[in-house]
Amino acid sequence: ATGARPDRRQLLRTAALLAAGAAVAGAGGRWLARWRDVAAARGEVTLPPPADPAPPVPAGADLGLPDLARYVTSNRDFYRIDTAIVVPRIDPASWRLRIHGRVRRPYTVTFDDLLARPMVERYITLTCVSNPVGGDLIGNARWLGVPVAELLRAAGPLPGADQVVSRSVDGWTCGTPTEALLDGRDALLAVGMNGEPLPLEHGFPVRMVVPGLYGYVSACKWITELELSRFDDFDAYWVPRGWAPRAPVKTQSRIDTPRGRARAGTVTVAGVAWAQHRGIAAVEVQVDDGPWQPATLARAVSADTWVQWSWRWDATPGDHRLTVRATDTHG
């Protein structure tokens, strides 16, 4: 009877769809298994104690106000910006870091090699160049790692190598001024974040952290290469897309509280300010078009972290505009 036998082309299409579905399911299963394997490997990593521990967070660094960002950002709440559609999954047992390019002594480092080196621990605030005014693409964490300067000096950079190109396992690149990695700042090849191995989303097993530079020129996650190069010879991922090759963090501040409506009377205005590697010297608040009023700065671990600030405002009824500005230690 008509319609009793399926059309041959329909059968082929159905078979193809079933095969494609099976392939996707198979790939998804392998991806999930790989994710579980790497997550298990992360759980087995024991971080060494730091040879150079971070200074303790001073009393009063965290004002503990509602809606005010905590001085230390939890791993769960730390912002994530990268180009990875799928988070790379790297087994630390097979991880390698190749240091090469314009160097006298290229060499390769394993994860065990890295963990065997003396570890430095520091609080460092990272922020994204795309963070809008008042935005939350910023966080402060306690990082554990090996100074990048030690690794570079062991390779012996050649004269003129003014850029260090970091490569992620997925091919993403960023170019860091060599001088920023050798000038004494706490630029780290990090393995730990807030007392635990790096979360997979934040670069496990190894990433780079450089205070004072925006992440697109410094914070390479899932890192596998450090290549000594020159800015004249190579443009990293974001440079051909219109971003500057060198990217020092700008001095910025934001208001965290009050948000929206507040009752008239005494109101605590508070927020955070940052100028990593320079530090904040002053914060001022303005109500409408009135005079700038000095805010009180909380204490901070170092110039490489943000600082909380607060100001007591005798708020009158009606609509008002609050504005904040910060001054760094360079004026």
mmCIF file of C-alpha atoms in Angstrom:
data_model
loop_
_atom_site.group_PDB
_atom_site.id
_atom_site.type_symbol
_atom_site.label_atom_id
_atom_site.label_comp_id
_atom_site.label_asym_id
_atom_site.label_seq_id
_atom_site.Cartn_x
_atom_site.Cartn_y
_atom_site.Cartn_z
ATOM 1 C CA ALA A 1 0.000 0.000 0.000
ATOM 2 C CA THR A 2 1.102 3.568 -0.581
ATOM 3 C CA GLY A 3 3.140 4.832 2.363
ATOM 4 C CA ALA A 4 3.748 1.364 3.751
ATOM 5 C CA ARG A 5 7.456 1.485 2.942
ATOM 6 C CA PRO A 6 9.502 4.471 4.135
ATOM 7 C CA ASP A 7 11.205 6.595 1.519
ATOM 8 C CA ARG A 8 14.874 5.590 1.060
ATOM 9 C CA ARG A 9 16.073 9.182 1.385
ATOM 10 C CA GLN A 10 14.120 9.546 4.626
ATOM 11 C CA LEU A 11 15.765 6.397 5.938
ATOM 12 C CA LEU A 12 19.203 7.762 5.077
ATOM 13 C CA ARG A 13 18.414 11.094 6.712
ATOM 14 C CA THR A 14 17.169 9.348 9.843
ATOM 15 C CA ALA A 15 20.256 7.140 9.948
ATOM 16 C CA ALA A 16 22.507 10.157 9.551
ATOM 17 C CA LEU A 17 20.732 11.994 12.373
ATOM 18 C CA LEU A 18 20.999 8.953 14.625
ATOM 19 C CA ALA A 19 24.701 8.627 13.818
ATOM 20 C CA ALA A 20 25.280 12.317 14.491
ATOM 21 C CA GLY A 21 23.352 12.058 17.747
ATOM 22 C CA ALA A 22 25.426 9.065 18.770
ATOM 23 C CA ALA A 23 28.631 10.945 17.907
ATOM 24 C CA VAL A 24 27.564 13.960 19.964
ATOM 25 C CA ALA A 25 26.543 11.723 22.838
ATOM 26 C CA GLY A 26 29.866 9.915 22.597
ATOM 27 C CA ALA A 27 31.829 13.155 22.544
ATOM 28 C CA GLY A 28 29.765 14.477 25.444
ATOM 29 C CA GLY A 29 30.452 11.316 27.404
ATOM 30 C CA ARG A 30 34.175 11.560 26.760
ATOM 31 C CA TRP A 31 34.128 15.259 27.717
ATOM 32 C CA LEU A 32 32.310 14.477 30.967
ATOM 33 C CA ALA A 33 34.704 11.655 31.771
ATOM 34 C CA ARG A 34 37.655 13.909 31.060
ATOM 35 C CA TRP A 35 36.155 16.633 33.263
ATOM 36 C CA ARG A 36 35.698 14.155 36.102
ATOM 37 C CA ASP A 37 39.256 12.841 35.682
ATOM 38 C CA VAL A 38 40.769 16.331 35.866
ATOM 39 C CA ALA A 39 38.493 17.344 38.744
ATOM 40 C CA ALA A 40 39.672 14.236 40.595
ATOM 41 C CA ALA A 41 43.307 15.052 39.782
ATOM 42 C CA ARG A 42 42.782 18.566 41.143
ATOM 43 C CA GLY A 43 41.373 17.075 44.329
ATOM 44 C CA GLU A 44 44.578 15.067 44.773
ATOM 45 C CA VAL A 45 46.894 18.093 44.496
ATOM 46 C CA THR A 46 48.551 19.083 47.757
ATOM 47 C CA LEU A 47 49.832 22.624 47.643
ATOM 48 C CA PRO A 48 53.136 23.228 49.411
ATOM 49 C CA PRO A 49 53.242 25.782 52.213
ATOM 50 C CA PRO A 50 54.522 29.157 51.062
ATOM 51 C CA ALA A 51 58.171 29.900 51.710
ATOM 52 C CA ASP A 52 57.137 33.560 51.644
ATOM 53 C CA PRO A 53 53.595 33.817 53.109
ATOM 54 C CA ALA A 54 51.205 36.650 52.394
ATOM 55 C CA PRO A 55 51.004 39.365 55.047
ATOM 56 C CA PRO A 56 47.901 38.923 57.190
ATOM 57 C CA VAL A 57 44.836 40.957 56.302
ATOM 58 C CA PRO A 58 44.937 43.830 58.801
ATOM 59 C CA ALA A 59 42.090 44.502 61.186
ATOM 60 C CA GLY A 60 39.701 46.992 59.644
ATOM 61 C CA ALA A 61 40.473 46.088 56.032
ATOM 62 C CA ASP A 62 36.942 44.702 55.656
ATOM 63 C CA LEU A 63 34.255 47.063 56.934
ATOM 64 C CA GLY A 64 31.639 44.313 56.766
ATOM 65 C CA LEU A 65 28.879 46.581 55.472
ATOM 66 C CA PRO A 66 25.840 45.187 53.640
ATOM 67 C CA ASP A 67 26.270 45.378 49.833
ATOM 68 C CA LEU A 68 29.962 46.306 50.178
ATOM 69 C CA ALA A 69 32.256 43.853 48.382
ATOM 70 C CA ARG A 70 34.291 41.779 50.817
ATOM 71 C CA TYR A 71 37.983 42.589 50.957
ATOM 72 C CA VAL A 72 38.814 39.023 49.858
ATOM 73 C CA THR A 73 36.684 37.630 47.023
ATOM 74 C CA SER A 74 35.726 33.975 47.284
ATOM 75 C CA ASN A 75 36.686 31.635 44.449
ATOM 76 C CA ARG A 76 32.997 31.091 43.753
ATOM 77 C CA ASP A 77 32.322 34.818 43.367
ATOM 78 C CA PHE A 78 35.513 35.769 41.531
ATOM 79 C CA TYR A 79 34.737 37.113 38.068
ATOM 80 C CA ARG A 80 35.633 35.085 34.990
ATOM 81 C CA ILE A 81 36.599 36.584 31.629
ATOM 82 C CA ASP A 82 38.252 34.529 28.879
ATOM 83 C CA THR A 83 37.672 33.345 25.320
ATOM 84 C CA ALA A 84 37.240 29.650 26.177
ATOM 85 C CA ILE A 85 33.862 28.321 25.030
ATOM 86 C CA VAL A 86 34.638 25.089 26.869
ATOM 87 C CA VAL A 87 36.827 25.219 29.986
ATOM 88 C CA PRO A 88 40.120 23.444 29.179
ATOM 89 C CA ARG A 89 40.759 20.290 31.181
ATOM 90 C CA ILE A 90 44.465 19.698 31.822
ATOM 91 C CA ASP A 91 45.824 16.783 33.818
ATOM 92 C CA PRO A 92 48.607 18.199 36.018
ATOM 93 C CA ALA A 93 50.596 14.987 35.483
ATOM 94 C CA SER A 94 50.902 15.782 31.774
ATOM 95 C CA TRP A 95 51.135 19.581 32.079
ATOM 96 C CA ARG A 96 54.281 21.193 30.733
ATOM 97 C CA LEU A 97 55.462 24.803 30.552
ATOM 98 C CA ARG A 98 57.835 25.560 27.718
ATOM 99 C CA ILE A 99 60.056 28.630 28.177
ATOM 100 C CA HIS A 100 61.715 29.544 24.910
ATOM 101 C CA GLY A 101 62.161 32.182 22.216
ATOM 102 C CA ARG A 102 64.767 34.928 22.604
ATOM 103 C CA VAL A 103 66.569 33.161 25.441
ATOM 104 C CA ARG A 104 69.982 31.603 25.951
ATOM 105 C CA ARG A 105 68.735 28.481 27.720
ATOM 106 C CA PRO A 106 65.254 27.264 26.687
ATOM 107 C CA TYR A 107 63.807 24.656 29.000
ATOM 108 C CA THR A 108 60.603 22.914 30.066
ATOM 109 C CA VAL A 109 58.971 22.758 33.506
ATOM 110 C CA THR A 110 56.605 20.073 34.815
ATOM 111 C CA PHE A 111 53.925 20.592 37.458
ATOM 112 C CA ASP A 112 56.013 18.688 40.005
ATOM 113 C CA ASP A 113 59.022 20.854 39.127
ATOM 114 C CA LEU A 114 56.920 23.931 39.813
ATOM 115 C CA LEU A 115 55.586 22.657 43.142
ATOM 116 C CA ALA A 116 59.139 21.837 44.251
ATOM 117 C CA ARG A 117 60.185 25.481 43.958
ATOM 118 C CA PRO A 118 59.860 27.935 46.860
ATOM 119 C CA MET A 119 56.348 29.360 46.777
ATOM 120 C CA VAL A 120 55.326 32.981 47.249
ATOM 121 C CA GLU A 121 51.865 33.896 48.545
ATOM 122 C CA ARG A 122 50.323 37.321 47.927
ATOM 123 C CA TYR A 123 46.967 39.117 47.949
ATOM 124 C CA ILE A 124 46.523 40.613 44.476
ATOM 125 C CA THR A 125 43.510 42.342 42.966
ATOM 126 C CA LEU A 126 42.738 41.537 39.316
ATOM 127 C CA THR A 127 40.418 43.579 37.127
ATOM 128 C CA CYS A 128 39.247 43.403 33.531
ATOM 129 C CA VAL A 129 39.847 46.246 31.092
ATOM 130 C CA SER A 130 36.181 45.861 30.075
ATOM 131 C CA ASN A 131 34.923 46.533 33.588
ATOM 132 C CA PRO A 132 32.337 49.321 33.255
ATOM 133 C CA VAL A 133 32.079 52.202 35.701
ATOM 134 C CA GLY A 134 30.727 50.673 38.893
ATOM 135 C CA GLY A 135 31.104 47.175 37.452
ATOM 136 C CA ASP A 136 31.983 43.923 39.182
ATOM 137 C CA LEU A 137 34.672 42.543 36.853
ATOM 138 C CA ILE A 138 37.194 42.836 39.660
ATOM 139 C CA GLY A 139 38.202 40.662 42.591
ATOM 140 C CA ASN A 140 40.873 40.278 45.245
ATOM 141 C CA ALA A 141 42.316 36.858 46.095
ATOM 142 C CA ARG A 142 45.231 35.219 47.882
ATOM 143 C CA TRP A 143 47.436 33.677 45.209
ATOM 144 C CA LEU A 144 50.177 31.071 45.645
ATOM 145 C CA GLY A 145 52.845 30.588 43.015
ATOM 146 C CA VAL A 146 56.391 30.885 41.755
ATOM 147 C CA PRO A 147 57.806 34.283 40.784
ATOM 148 C CA VAL A 148 57.830 34.557 37.008
ATOM 149 C CA ALA A 149 61.107 36.487 37.237
ATOM 150 C CA GLU A 150 62.920 33.402 38.555
ATOM 151 C CA LEU A 151 61.743 31.295 35.630
ATOM 152 C CA LEU A 152 62.688 33.937 33.075
ATOM 153 C CA ARG A 153 66.127 34.584 34.536
ATOM 154 C CA ALA A 154 66.862 30.851 34.468
ATOM 155 C CA ALA A 155 66.231 30.954 30.707
ATOM 156 C CA GLY A 156 68.478 34.000 30.188
ATOM 157 C CA PRO A 157 66.492 36.552 28.154
ATOM 158 C CA LEU A 158 68.428 38.002 25.217
ATOM 159 C CA PRO A 159 68.794 41.766 24.710
ATOM 160 C CA GLY A 160 65.774 43.301 23.023
ATOM 161 C CA ALA A 161 63.287 40.691 24.269
ATOM 162 C CA ASP A 162 60.818 43.291 25.527
ATOM 163 C CA GLN A 163 57.698 41.067 25.427
ATOM 164 C CA VAL A 164 56.822 37.762 27.068
ATOM 165 C CA VAL A 165 54.123 35.960 25.100
ATOM 166 C CA SER A 166 52.003 33.625 27.223
ATOM 167 C CA ARG A 167 50.084 30.867 25.458
ATOM 168 C CA SER A 168 47.103 28.999 26.801
ATOM 169 C CA VAL A 169 46.478 25.357 25.980
ATOM 170 C CA ASP A 170 43.667 26.498 23.651
ATOM 171 C CA GLY A 171 46.006 28.801 21.704
ATOM 172 C CA TRP A 172 44.989 32.144 23.265
ATOM 173 C CA THR A 173 47.890 34.562 23.678
ATOM 174 C CA CYS A 174 48.748 37.636 25.667
ATOM 175 C CA GLY A 175 51.870 39.777 25.576
ATOM 176 C CA THR A 176 53.352 41.125 28.813
ATOM 177 C CA PRO A 177 56.113 43.748 28.970
ATOM 178 C CA THR A 178 59.227 41.864 30.067
ATOM 179 C CA GLU A 179 60.186 44.721 32.364
ATOM 180 C CA ALA A 180 56.920 44.303 34.312
ATOM 181 C CA LEU A 181 57.870 40.697 35.057
ATOM 182 C CA LEU A 182 61.404 41.560 36.157
ATOM 183 C CA ASP A 183 60.937 44.833 38.058
ATOM 184 C CA GLY A 184 60.357 43.254 41.466
ATOM 185 C CA ARG A 185 56.555 43.202 41.561
ATOM 186 C CA ASP A 186 54.895 39.969 42.668
ATOM 187 C CA ALA A 187 54.213 38.542 39.210
ATOM 188 C CA LEU A 188 53.416 34.887 39.839
ATOM 189 C CA LEU A 189 52.933 31.670 37.950
ATOM 190 C CA ALA A 190 50.081 30.741 40.261
ATOM 191 C CA VAL A 191 48.969 27.266 41.332
ATOM 192 C CA GLY A 192 46.750 28.239 44.274
ATOM 193 C CA MET A 193 43.848 30.605 44.922
ATOM 194 C CA ASN A 194 42.547 31.374 48.401
ATOM 195 C CA GLY A 195 44.196 28.327 49.919
ATOM 196 C CA GLU A 196 43.191 25.698 47.370
ATOM 197 C CA PRO A 197 44.380 24.561 43.927
ATOM 198 C CA LEU A 198 43.180 26.844 41.170
ATOM 199 C CA PRO A 199 39.559 26.179 40.204
ATOM 200 C CA LEU A 200 39.269 24.698 36.713
ATOM 201 C CA GLU A 201 37.494 27.873 35.515
ATOM 202 C CA HIS A 202 40.353 30.027 36.788
ATOM 203 C CA GLY A 203 43.192 28.268 35.036
ATOM 204 C CA PHE A 204 43.958 24.943 36.722
ATOM 205 C CA PRO A 205 46.624 23.738 36.961
ATOM 206 C CA VAL A 206 48.660 26.926 36.346
ATOM 207 C CA ARG A 207 47.950 30.538 35.387
ATOM 208 C CA MET A 208 49.762 33.859 35.468
ATOM 209 C CA VAL A 209 48.942 36.740 37.825
ATOM 210 C CA VAL A 210 50.601 40.161 37.453
ATOM 211 C CA PRO A 211 49.651 43.077 39.716
ATOM 212 C CA GLY A 212 49.126 46.395 37.982
ATOM 213 C CA LEU A 213 48.316 45.112 34.484
ATOM 214 C CA TYR A 214 44.952 44.339 32.940
ATOM 215 C CA GLY A 215 44.340 40.648 32.408
ATOM 216 C CA TYR A 216 44.366 40.708 28.622
ATOM 217 C CA VAL A 217 48.121 41.414 28.704
ATOM 218 C CA SER A 218 49.042 39.335 31.731
ATOM 219 C CA ALA A 219 46.554 36.888 33.260
ATOM 220 C CA CYS A 220 46.952 33.889 30.963
ATOM 221 C CA LYS A 221 44.993 30.896 32.269
ATOM 222 C CA TRP A 222 45.741 27.229 31.463
ATOM 223 C CA ILE A 223 49.208 28.444 30.508
ATOM 224 C CA THR A 224 51.596 26.187 28.584
ATOM 225 C CA GLU A 225 54.210 28.554 27.103
ATOM 226 C CA LEU A 226 56.282 31.599 27.926
ATOM 227 C CA GLU A 227 57.993 32.870 24.797
ATOM 228 C CA LEU A 228 60.454 35.741 24.975
ATOM 229 C CA SER A 229 59.729 37.939 21.983
ATOM 230 C CA ARG A 230 59.469 41.576 20.913
ATOM 231 C CA PHE A 231 56.436 43.800 20.573
ATOM 232 C CA ASP A 232 57.643 44.609 17.044
ATOM 233 C CA ASP A 233 57.590 40.901 16.125
ATOM 234 C CA PHE A 234 54.295 39.623 17.528
ATOM 235 C CA ASP A 235 50.813 40.931 18.325
ATOM 236 C CA ALA A 236 48.957 38.931 20.981
ATOM 237 C CA TYR A 237 45.280 38.007 20.628
ATOM 238 C CA TRP A 238 43.622 41.331 21.533
ATOM 239 C CA VAL A 239 46.105 43.724 19.920
ATOM 240 C CA PRO A 240 44.957 43.229 16.279
ATOM 241 C CA ARG A 241 41.423 43.733 17.616
ATOM 242 C CA GLY A 242 42.230 47.286 18.637
ATOM 243 C CA TRP A 243 43.519 46.965 22.209
ATOM 244 C CA ALA A 244 46.749 48.583 23.369
ATOM 245 C CA PRO A 245 49.775 46.259 23.615
ATOM 246 C CA ARG A 246 50.681 47.618 27.063
ATOM 247 C CA ALA A 247 47.882 47.972 29.580
ATOM 248 C CA PRO A 248 48.598 49.368 33.053
ATOM 249 C CA VAL A 249 45.580 49.352 35.346
ATOM 250 C CA LYS A 250 43.861 52.741 35.592
ATOM 251 C CA THR A 251 43.003 54.367 38.911
ATOM 252 C CA GLN A 252 39.324 53.737 39.601
ATOM 253 C CA SER A 253 36.689 53.677 42.332
ATOM 254 C CA ARG A 254 33.069 52.704 42.734
ATOM 255 C CA ILE A 255 30.151 53.128 45.113
ATOM 256 C CA ASP A 256 28.741 49.869 46.489
ATOM 257 C CA THR A 257 26.289 51.288 49.012
ATOM 258 C CA PRO A 258 23.726 52.819 49.157
ATOM 259 C CA ARG A 259 22.129 51.257 46.106
ATOM 260 C CA GLY A 260 18.925 52.824 44.930
ATOM 261 C CA ARG A 261 16.767 54.370 47.632
ATOM 262 C CA ALA A 262 18.051 55.219 51.105
ATOM 263 C CA ARG A 263 16.336 56.839 54.059
ATOM 264 C CA ALA A 264 17.082 60.451 54.877
ATOM 265 C CA GLY A 265 19.370 60.938 57.855
ATOM 266 C CA THR A 266 22.839 59.604 58.505
ATOM 267 C CA VAL A 267 23.843 57.259 55.673
ATOM 268 C CA THR A 268 27.109 55.375 55.264
ATOM 269 C CA VAL A 269 28.360 55.697 51.707
ATOM 270 C CA ALA A 270 31.007 53.068 50.945
ATOM 271 C CA GLY A 271 32.789 51.286 48.149
ATOM 272 C CA VAL A 272 36.172 50.200 46.851
ATOM 273 C CA ALA A 273 39.014 51.934 45.029
ATOM 274 C CA TRP A 274 42.015 50.474 43.242
ATOM 275 C CA ALA A 275 45.263 51.375 41.528
ATOM 276 C CA GLN A 276 47.181 48.110 41.665
ATOM 277 C CA HIS A 277 50.942 48.398 42.093
ATOM 278 C CA ARG A 278 50.593 52.121 42.919
ATOM 279 C CA GLY A 279 48.029 52.127 45.695
ATOM 280 C CA ILE A 280 45.277 54.532 46.678
ATOM 281 C CA ALA A 281 46.174 57.761 48.465
ATOM 282 C CA ALA A 282 42.720 59.333 48.805
ATOM 283 C CA VAL A 283 39.042 58.909 47.985
ATOM 284 C CA GLU A 284 36.518 61.751 47.806
ATOM 285 C CA VAL A 285 32.739 61.825 47.534
ATOM 286 C CA GLN A 286 30.509 64.507 46.054
ATOM 287 C CA VAL A 287 26.781 64.996 46.582
ATOM 288 C CA ASP A 288 25.107 66.603 43.576
ATOM 289 C CA ASP A 289 27.327 69.573 42.614
ATOM 290 C CA GLY A 290 28.578 70.199 46.134
ATOM 291 C CA PRO A 291 32.167 70.231 47.372
ATOM 292 C CA TRP A 292 34.295 67.095 47.327
ATOM 293 C CA GLN A 293 34.387 65.481 50.778
ATOM 294 C CA PRO A 294 37.261 63.236 51.957
ATOM 295 C CA ALA A 295 36.293 59.643 52.640
ATOM 296 C CA THR A 296 37.971 57.394 55.206
ATOM 297 C CA LEU A 297 40.196 54.678 53.784
ATOM 298 C CA ALA A 298 40.174 51.239 55.347
ATOM 299 C CA ARG A 299 43.480 49.446 55.770
ATOM 300 C CA ALA A 300 44.841 47.212 53.015
ATOM 301 C CA VAL A 301 47.438 44.475 52.697
ATOM 302 C CA SER A 302 49.455 46.294 50.041
ATOM 303 C CA ALA A 303 49.327 48.627 47.060
ATOM 304 C CA ASP A 304 48.537 45.566 44.917
ATOM 305 C CA THR A 305 45.018 45.226 46.320
ATOM 306 C CA TRP A 306 41.907 47.336 46.318
ATOM 307 C CA VAL A 307 40.929 49.299 49.401
ATOM 308 C CA GLN A 308 37.532 49.836 50.976
ATOM 309 C CA TRP A 309 36.437 53.373 51.837
ATOM 310 C CA SER A 310 33.510 54.950 53.657
ATOM 311 C CA TRP A 311 31.920 58.376 54.213
ATOM 312 C CA ARG A 312 29.143 59.476 56.560
ATOM 313 C CA TRP A 313 26.470 61.476 54.786
ATOM 314 C CA ASP A 314 23.713 63.512 56.402
ATOM 315 C CA ALA A 315 21.190 62.804 53.668
ATOM 316 C CA THR A 316 18.294 65.194 53.146
ATOM 317 C CA PRO A 317 14.971 64.121 51.590
ATOM 318 C CA GLY A 318 14.795 64.148 47.796
ATOM 319 C CA ASP A 319 16.784 62.810 44.850
ATOM 320 C CA HIS A 320 20.561 63.158 44.968
ATOM 321 C CA ARG A 321 23.497 62.102 42.807
ATOM 322 C CA LEU A 322 26.553 60.601 44.509
ATOM 323 C CA THR A 323 29.918 60.681 42.747
ATOM 324 C CA VAL A 324 33.228 59.184 43.849
ATOM 325 C CA ARG A 325 36.797 59.757 42.721
ATOM 326 C CA ALA A 326 40.121 58.304 43.803
ATOM 327 C CA THR A 327 43.688 59.567 43.745
ATOM 328 C CA ASP A 328 46.587 57.112 43.567
ATOM 329 C CA THR A 329 49.971 57.495 45.237
ATOM 330 C CA HIS A 330 51.414 58.967 42.030
ATOM 331 C CA GLY A 331 48.944 61.838 42.224
#
